[in-house]
mmCIF file of C-alpha atoms in Angstrom:
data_model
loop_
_atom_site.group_PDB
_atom_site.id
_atom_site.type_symbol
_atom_site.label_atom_id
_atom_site.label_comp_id
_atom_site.label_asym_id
_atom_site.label_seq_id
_atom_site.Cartn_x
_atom_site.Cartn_y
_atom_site.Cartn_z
ATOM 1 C CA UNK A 239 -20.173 -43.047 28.228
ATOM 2 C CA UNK A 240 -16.279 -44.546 27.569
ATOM 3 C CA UNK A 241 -15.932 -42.050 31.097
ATOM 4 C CA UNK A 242 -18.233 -43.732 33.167
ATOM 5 C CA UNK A 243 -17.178 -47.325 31.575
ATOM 6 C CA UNK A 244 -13.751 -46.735 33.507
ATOM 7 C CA UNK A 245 -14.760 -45.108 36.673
ATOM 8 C CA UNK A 246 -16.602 -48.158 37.374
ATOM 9 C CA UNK A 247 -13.187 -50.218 37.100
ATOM 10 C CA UNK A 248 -11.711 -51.072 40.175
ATOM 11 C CA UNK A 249 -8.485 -52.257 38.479
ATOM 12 C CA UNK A 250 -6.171 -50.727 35.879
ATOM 13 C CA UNK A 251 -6.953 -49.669 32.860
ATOM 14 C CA UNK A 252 -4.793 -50.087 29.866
ATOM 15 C CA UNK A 253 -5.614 -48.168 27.013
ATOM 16 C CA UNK A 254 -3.928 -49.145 23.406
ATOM 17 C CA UNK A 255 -4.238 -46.894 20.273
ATOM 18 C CA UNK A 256 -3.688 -46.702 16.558
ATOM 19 C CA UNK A 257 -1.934 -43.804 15.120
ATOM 20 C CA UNK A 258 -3.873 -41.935 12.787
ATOM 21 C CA UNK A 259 -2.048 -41.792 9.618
ATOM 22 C CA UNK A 260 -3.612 -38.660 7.598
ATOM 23 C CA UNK A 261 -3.420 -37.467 3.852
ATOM 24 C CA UNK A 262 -4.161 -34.033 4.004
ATOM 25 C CA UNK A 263 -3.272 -33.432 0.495
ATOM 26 C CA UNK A 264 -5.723 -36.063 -0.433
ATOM 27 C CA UNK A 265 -8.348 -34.174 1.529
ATOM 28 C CA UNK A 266 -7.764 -30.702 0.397
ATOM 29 C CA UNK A 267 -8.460 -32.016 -3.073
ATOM 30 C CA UNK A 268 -11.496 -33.959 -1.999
ATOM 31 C CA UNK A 269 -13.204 -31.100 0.188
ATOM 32 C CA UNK A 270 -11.298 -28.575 -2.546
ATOM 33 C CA UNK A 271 -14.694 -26.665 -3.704
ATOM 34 C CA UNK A 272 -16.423 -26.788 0.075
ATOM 35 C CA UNK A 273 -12.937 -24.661 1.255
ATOM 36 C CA UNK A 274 -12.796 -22.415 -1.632
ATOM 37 C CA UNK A 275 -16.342 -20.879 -1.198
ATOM 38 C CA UNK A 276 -15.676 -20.642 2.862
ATOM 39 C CA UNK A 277 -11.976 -18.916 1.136
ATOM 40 C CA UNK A 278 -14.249 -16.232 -0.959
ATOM 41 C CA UNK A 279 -17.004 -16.246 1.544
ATOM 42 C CA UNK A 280 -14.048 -14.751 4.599
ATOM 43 C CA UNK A 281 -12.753 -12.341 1.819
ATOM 44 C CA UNK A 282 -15.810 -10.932 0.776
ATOM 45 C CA UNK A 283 -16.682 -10.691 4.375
ATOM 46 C CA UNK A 284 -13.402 -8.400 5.008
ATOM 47 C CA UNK A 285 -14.914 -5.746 3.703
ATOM 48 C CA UNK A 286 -17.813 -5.612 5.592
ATOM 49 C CA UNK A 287 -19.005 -4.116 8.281
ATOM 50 C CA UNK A 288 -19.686 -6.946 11.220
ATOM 51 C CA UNK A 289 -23.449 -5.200 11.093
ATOM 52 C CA UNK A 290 -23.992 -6.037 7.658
ATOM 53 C CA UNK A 291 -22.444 -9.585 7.787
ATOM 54 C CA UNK A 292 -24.992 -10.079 10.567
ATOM 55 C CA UNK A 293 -28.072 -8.645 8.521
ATOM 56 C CA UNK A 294 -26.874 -11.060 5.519
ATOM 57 C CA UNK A 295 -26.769 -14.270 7.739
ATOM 58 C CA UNK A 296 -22.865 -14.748 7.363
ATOM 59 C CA UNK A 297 -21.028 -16.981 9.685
ATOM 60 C CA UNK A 298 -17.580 -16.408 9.533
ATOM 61 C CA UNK A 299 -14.274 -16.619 11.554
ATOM 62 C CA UNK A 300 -12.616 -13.704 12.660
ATOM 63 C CA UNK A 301 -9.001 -13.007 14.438
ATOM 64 C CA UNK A 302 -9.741 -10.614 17.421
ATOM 65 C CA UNK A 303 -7.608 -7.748 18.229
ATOM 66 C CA UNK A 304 -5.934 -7.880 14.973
ATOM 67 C CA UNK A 305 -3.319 -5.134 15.235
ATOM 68 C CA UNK A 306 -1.852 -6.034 11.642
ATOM 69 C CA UNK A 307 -5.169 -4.847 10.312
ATOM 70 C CA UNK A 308 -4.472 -1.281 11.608
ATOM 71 C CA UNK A 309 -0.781 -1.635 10.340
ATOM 72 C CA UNK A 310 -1.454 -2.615 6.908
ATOM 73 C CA UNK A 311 -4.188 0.237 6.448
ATOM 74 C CA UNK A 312 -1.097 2.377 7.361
ATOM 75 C CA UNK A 313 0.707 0.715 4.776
ATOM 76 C CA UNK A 314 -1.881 1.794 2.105
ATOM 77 C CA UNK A 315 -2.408 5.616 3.387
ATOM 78 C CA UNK A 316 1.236 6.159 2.618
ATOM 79 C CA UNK A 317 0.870 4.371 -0.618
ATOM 80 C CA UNK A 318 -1.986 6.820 -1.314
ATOM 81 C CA UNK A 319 0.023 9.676 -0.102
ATOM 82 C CA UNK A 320 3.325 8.932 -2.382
ATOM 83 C CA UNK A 321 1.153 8.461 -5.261
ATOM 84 C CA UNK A 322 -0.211 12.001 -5.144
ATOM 85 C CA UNK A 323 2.875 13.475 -4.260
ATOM 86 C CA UNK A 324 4.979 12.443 -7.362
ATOM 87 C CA UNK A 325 1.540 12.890 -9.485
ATOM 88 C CA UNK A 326 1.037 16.477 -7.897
ATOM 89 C CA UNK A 327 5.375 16.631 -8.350
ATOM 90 C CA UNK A 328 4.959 15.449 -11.861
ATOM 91 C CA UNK A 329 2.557 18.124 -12.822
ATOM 92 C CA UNK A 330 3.994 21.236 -10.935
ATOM 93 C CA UNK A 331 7.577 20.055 -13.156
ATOM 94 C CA UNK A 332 5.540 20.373 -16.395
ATOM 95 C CA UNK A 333 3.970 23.491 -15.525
ATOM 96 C CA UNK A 334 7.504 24.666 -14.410
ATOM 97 C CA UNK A 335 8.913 23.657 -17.740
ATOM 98 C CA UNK A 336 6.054 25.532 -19.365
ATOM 99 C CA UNK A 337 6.893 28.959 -17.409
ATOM 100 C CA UNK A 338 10.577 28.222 -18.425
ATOM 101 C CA UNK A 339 9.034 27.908 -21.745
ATOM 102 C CA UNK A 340 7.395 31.676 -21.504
ATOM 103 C CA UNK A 341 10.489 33.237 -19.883
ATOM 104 C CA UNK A 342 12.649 32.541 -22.863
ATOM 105 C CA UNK A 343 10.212 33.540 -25.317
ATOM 106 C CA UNK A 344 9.758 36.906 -23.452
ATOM 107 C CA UNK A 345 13.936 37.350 -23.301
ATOM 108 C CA UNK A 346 13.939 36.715 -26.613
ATOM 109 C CA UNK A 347 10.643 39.551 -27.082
ATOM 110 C CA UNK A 348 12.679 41.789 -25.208
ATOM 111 C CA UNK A 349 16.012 41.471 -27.563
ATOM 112 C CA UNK A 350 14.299 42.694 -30.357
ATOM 113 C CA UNK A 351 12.954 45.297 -28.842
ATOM 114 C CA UNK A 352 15.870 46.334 -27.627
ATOM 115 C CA UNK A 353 17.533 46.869 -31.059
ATOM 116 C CA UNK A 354 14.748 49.242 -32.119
ATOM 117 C CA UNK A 355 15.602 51.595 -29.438
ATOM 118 C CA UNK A 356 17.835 54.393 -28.815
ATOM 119 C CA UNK A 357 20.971 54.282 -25.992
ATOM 120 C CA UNK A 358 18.847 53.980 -23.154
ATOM 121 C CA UNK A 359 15.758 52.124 -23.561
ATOM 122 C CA UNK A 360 18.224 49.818 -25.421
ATOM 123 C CA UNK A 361 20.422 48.907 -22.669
ATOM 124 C CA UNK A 362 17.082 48.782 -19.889
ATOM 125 C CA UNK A 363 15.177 46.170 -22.336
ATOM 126 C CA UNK A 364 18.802 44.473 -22.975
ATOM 127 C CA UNK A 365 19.081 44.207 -19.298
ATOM 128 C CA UNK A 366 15.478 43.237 -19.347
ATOM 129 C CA UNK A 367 15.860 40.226 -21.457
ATOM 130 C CA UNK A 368 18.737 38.897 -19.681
ATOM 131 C CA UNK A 369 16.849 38.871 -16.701
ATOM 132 C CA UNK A 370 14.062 36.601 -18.439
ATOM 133 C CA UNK A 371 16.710 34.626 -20.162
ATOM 134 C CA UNK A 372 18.226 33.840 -16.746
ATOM 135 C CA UNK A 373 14.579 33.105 -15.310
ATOM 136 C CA UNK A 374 14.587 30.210 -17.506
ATOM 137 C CA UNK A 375 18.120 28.648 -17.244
ATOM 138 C CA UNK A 376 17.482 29.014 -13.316
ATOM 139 C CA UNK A 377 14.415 27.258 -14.192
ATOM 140 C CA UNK A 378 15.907 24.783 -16.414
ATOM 141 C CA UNK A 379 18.542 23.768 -13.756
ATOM 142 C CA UNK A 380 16.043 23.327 -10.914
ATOM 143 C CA UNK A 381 14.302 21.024 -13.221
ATOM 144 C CA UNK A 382 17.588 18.853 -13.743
ATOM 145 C CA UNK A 383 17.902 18.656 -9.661
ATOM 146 C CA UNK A 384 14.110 17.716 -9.215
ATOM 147 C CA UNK A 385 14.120 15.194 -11.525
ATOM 148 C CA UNK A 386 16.138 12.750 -9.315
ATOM 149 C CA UNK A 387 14.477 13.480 -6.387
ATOM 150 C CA UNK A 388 10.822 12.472 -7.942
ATOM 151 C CA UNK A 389 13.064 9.519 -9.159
ATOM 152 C CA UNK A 390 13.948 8.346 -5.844
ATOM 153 C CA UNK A 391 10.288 8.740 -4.517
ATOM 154 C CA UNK A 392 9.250 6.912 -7.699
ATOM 155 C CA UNK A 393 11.211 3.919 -6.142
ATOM 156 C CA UNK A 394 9.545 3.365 -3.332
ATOM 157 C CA UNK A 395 6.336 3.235 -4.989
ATOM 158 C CA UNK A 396 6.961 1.212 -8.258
ATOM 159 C CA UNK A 397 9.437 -1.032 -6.257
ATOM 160 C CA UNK A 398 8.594 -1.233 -2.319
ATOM 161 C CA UNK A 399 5.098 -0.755 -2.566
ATOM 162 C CA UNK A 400 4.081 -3.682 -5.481
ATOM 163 C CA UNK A 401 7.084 -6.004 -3.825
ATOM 164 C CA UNK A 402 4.868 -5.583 -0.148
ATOM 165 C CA UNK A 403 1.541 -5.964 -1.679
ATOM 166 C CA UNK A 404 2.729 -9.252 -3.116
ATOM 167 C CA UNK A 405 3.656 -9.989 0.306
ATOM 168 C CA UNK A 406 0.460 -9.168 1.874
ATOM 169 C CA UNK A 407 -1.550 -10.796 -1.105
ATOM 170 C CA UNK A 408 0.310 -14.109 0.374
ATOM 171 C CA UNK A 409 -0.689 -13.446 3.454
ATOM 172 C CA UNK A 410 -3.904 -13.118 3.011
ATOM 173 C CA UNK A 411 -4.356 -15.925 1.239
ATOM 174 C CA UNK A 412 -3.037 -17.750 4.022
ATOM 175 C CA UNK A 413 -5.262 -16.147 6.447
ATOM 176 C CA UNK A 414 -8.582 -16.873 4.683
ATOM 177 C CA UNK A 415 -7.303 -20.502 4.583
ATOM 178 C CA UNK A 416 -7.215 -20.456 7.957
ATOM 179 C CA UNK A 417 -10.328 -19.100 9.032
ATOM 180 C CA UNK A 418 -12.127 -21.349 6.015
ATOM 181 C CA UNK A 419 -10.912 -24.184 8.712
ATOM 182 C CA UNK A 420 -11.818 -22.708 11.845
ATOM 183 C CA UNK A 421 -15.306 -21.966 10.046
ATOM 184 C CA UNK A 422 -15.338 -25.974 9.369
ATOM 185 C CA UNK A 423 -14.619 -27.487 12.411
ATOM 186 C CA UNK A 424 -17.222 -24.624 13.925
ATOM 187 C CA UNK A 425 -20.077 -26.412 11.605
ATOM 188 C CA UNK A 426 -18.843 -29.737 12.492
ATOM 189 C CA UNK A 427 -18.598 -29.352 16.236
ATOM 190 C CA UNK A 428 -22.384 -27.523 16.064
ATOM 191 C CA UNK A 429 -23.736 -30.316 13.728
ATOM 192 C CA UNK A 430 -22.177 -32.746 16.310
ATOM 193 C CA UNK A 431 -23.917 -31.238 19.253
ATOM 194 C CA UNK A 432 -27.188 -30.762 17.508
ATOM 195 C CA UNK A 433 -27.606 -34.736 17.205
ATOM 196 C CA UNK A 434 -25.987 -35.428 20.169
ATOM 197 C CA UNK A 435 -28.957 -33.000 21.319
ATOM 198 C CA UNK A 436 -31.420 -35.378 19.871
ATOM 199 C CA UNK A 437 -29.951 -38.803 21.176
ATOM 200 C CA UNK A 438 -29.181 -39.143 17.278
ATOM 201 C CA UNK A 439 -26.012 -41.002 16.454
ATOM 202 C CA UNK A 440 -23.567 -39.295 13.879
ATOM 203 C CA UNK A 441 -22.146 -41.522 11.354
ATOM 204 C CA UNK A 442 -19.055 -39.961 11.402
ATOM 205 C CA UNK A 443 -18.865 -39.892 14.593
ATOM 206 C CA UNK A 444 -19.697 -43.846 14.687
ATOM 207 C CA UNK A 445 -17.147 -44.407 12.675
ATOM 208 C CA UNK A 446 -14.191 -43.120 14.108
ATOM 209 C CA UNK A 447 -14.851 -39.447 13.432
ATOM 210 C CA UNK A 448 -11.746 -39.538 11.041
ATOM 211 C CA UNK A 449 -12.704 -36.194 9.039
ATOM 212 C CA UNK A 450 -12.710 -34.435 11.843
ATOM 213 C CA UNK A 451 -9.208 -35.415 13.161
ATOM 214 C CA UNK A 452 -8.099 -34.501 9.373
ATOM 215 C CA UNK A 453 -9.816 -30.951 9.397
ATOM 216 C CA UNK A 454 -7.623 -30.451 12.843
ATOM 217 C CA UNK A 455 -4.782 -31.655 10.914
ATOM 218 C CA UNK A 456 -5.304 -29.152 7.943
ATOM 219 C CA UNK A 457 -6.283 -26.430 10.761
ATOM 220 C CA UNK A 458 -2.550 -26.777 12.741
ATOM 221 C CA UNK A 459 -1.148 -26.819 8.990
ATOM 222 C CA UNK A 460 -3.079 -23.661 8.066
ATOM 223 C CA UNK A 461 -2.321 -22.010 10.930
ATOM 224 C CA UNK A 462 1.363 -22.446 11.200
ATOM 225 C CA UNK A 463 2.205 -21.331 7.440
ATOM 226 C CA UNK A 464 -0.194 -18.528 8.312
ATOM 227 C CA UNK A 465 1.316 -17.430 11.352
ATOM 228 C CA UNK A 466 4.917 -17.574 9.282
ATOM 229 C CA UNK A 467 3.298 -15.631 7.001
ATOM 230 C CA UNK A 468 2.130 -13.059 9.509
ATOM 231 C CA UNK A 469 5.663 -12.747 11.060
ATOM 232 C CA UNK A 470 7.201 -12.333 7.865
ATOM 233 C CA UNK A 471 4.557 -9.103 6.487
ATOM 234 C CA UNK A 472 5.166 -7.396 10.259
ATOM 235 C CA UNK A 473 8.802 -7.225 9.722
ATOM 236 C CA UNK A 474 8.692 -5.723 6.119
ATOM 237 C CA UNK A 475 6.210 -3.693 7.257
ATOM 238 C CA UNK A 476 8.265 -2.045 9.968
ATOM 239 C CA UNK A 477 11.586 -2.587 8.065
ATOM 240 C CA UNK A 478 9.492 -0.153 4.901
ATOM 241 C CA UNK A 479 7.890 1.831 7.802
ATOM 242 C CA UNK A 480 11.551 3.301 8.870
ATOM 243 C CA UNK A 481 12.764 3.707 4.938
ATOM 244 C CA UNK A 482 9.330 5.495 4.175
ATOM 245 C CA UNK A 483 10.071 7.919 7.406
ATOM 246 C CA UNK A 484 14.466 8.122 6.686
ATOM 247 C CA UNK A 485 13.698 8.365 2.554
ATOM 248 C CA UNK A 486 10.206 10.945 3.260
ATOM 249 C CA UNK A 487 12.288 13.180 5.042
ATOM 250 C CA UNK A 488 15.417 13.008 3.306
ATOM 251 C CA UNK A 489 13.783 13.545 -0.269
ATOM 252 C CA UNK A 490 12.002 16.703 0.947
ATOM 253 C CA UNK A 491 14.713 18.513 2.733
ATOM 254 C CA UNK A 492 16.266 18.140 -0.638
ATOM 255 C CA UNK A 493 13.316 19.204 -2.894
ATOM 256 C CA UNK A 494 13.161 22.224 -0.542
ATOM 257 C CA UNK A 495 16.659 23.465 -0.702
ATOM 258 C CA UNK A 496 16.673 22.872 -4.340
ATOM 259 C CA UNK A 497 13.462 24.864 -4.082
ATOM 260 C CA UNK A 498 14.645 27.744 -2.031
ATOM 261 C CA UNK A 499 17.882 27.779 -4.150
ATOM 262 C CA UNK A 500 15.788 28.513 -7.311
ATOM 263 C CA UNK A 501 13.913 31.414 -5.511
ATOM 264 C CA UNK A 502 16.433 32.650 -4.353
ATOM 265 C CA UNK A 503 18.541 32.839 -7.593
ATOM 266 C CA UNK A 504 15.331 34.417 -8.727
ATOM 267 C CA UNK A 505 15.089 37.241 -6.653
ATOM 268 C CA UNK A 506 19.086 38.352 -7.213
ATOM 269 C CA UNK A 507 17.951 38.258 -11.045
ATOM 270 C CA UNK A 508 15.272 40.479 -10.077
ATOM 271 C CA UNK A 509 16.978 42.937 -8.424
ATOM 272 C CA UNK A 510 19.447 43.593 -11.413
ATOM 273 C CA UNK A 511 16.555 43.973 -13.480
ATOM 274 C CA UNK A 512 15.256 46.978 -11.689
ATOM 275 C CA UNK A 513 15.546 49.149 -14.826
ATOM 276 C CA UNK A 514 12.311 51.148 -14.615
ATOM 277 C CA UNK A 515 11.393 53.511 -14.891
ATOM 278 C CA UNK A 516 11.948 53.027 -19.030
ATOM 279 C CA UNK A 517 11.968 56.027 -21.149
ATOM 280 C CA UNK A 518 10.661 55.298 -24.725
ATOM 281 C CA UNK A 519 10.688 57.381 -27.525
ATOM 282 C CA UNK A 520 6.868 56.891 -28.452
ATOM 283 C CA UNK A 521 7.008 58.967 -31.921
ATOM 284 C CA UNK A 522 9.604 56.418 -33.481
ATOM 285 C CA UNK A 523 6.719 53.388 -32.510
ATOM 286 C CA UNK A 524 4.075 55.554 -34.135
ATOM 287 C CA UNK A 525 6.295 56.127 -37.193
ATOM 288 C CA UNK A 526 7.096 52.671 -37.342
ATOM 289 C CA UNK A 527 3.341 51.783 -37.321
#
């Protein structure tokens, strides 16, 4: 109508305004509960399929092609994946320890046999028991050089990982804040065109339409702390992306030469230990039973 009023002025047409002075603050506190419940209703709604929103009735805002959604599931596989590791690390150490455990309890087995036998038995189950005794301080070291190196992994999961979550829990929070106020000024531009529909006039609407102007207000607000937000968790993310791939990579080569350095050690024990055959006197253990 205020469109047609001024095409059908031949003169000029001199428009004068008043600026809209708006407390957001005030209105977040007034329209506090109505945002909340849009807040929960978006982050319930994340985990949902957009099926099952749509059998439930749901109206929601969503972000389309949302590449940081791909990124941050990423983000939690190789939180999954470090997690196992040093649990699965943990584990194999104890076991390790445990075998250690067994070798030096069979050198020791294999000493006291050795005193109950003649020249050459002796000196095979002497040799014997060295062997074992060396199993376990070959053992023992490797343990000492693992230890860091589940350390260092341990970092990146107690520190990175909980410090980025924080991050993202931020973020999130600003992003369901967000959509809460694109959801709003959805329902009020549908509830304005449903009584403009009906040749109804909107009170609001009549009187200046002043919520409105405040929702855009608290939407620009929203949306420029979220997008800050959203800057912010893509640069951690690659910044923890490259340390995860440098550290990963680093950590293992180490693990495996530390590894390979055990076996190896292993296998030269071995081979001195090749006393068998063994020859035992067998009357002197039935005379001794």
């Amino acid at each position: 109508q205020a469109a047609k009023f001024i095409q059908r002025i031949d003169g000029d047409v001199t428009f004068t305004y008043g600026k809209l002075t708006t407390d957001t603050n005030h209105f977040k506190e007034a329209k506090g509960l109505d945002m909340v419940m849009k807040k929960v209703k978006h982050k319930c709604i994340e985990r949902m399929s957009s099926g099952t929103a749509d059998k439930l009735g749901l109206t929601r805002a969503v972000l389309c092609n949302d590449d940081l959604a791909k990124k941050l599931e990423e983000f939690e596989r190789n939180a999954k994946f470090y997690k196992e590791m040093i649990v699965r690390s943990h584990f194999l150490l104890l076991d390790f320890n445990a075998v250690c455990g067994v070798y030096k309890g069979m050198g020791d087995l294999f000493s006291q046999i050795a005193v109950r036998e003649k020249c050459a038995a002796n000196e095979a189950f002497t040799i014997f028991a060295d062997a074992h005794r060396n199993y376990h301080k070959a053992g023992t070291e490797f343990q000492k050089k693992a230890a860091p190196i589940m350390n260092k992994l341990g970092t990146y999961l107690h520190k990175a990982v909980p410090d980025m979550r924080l991050t993202i829990k931020k973020y999130a929070n600003a992003k369901f804040e967000y959509l809460a106020y694109c959801l709003k000024i959805k329902e009020m531009d549908d509830e304005e065109y449903t009584f403009n529909s009906l040749d109804d006039p909107l009170p609001r609407v009549e009187e200046g339409n002043y919520e409105y102007r405040v929702v855009l207000r608290c939407r620009a607000q929203a949306r420029a702390y979220f997008l800050q937000l959203r800057s912010d968790v893509r640069v951690k993310l690659q910044l923890l992306n490259s340390k995860h791939v440098q550290d990963l990579t680093e950590q293992l080569e180490k693990w495996t030469k530390v590894l390979l350095a055990y076996y190896e050690e292993a296998a030269a024990i071995s081979d001195k230990a090749n006393v068998f055959p063994i020859d035992i006197d067998l009357s002197t253990v039935v005379d001794a039973q």
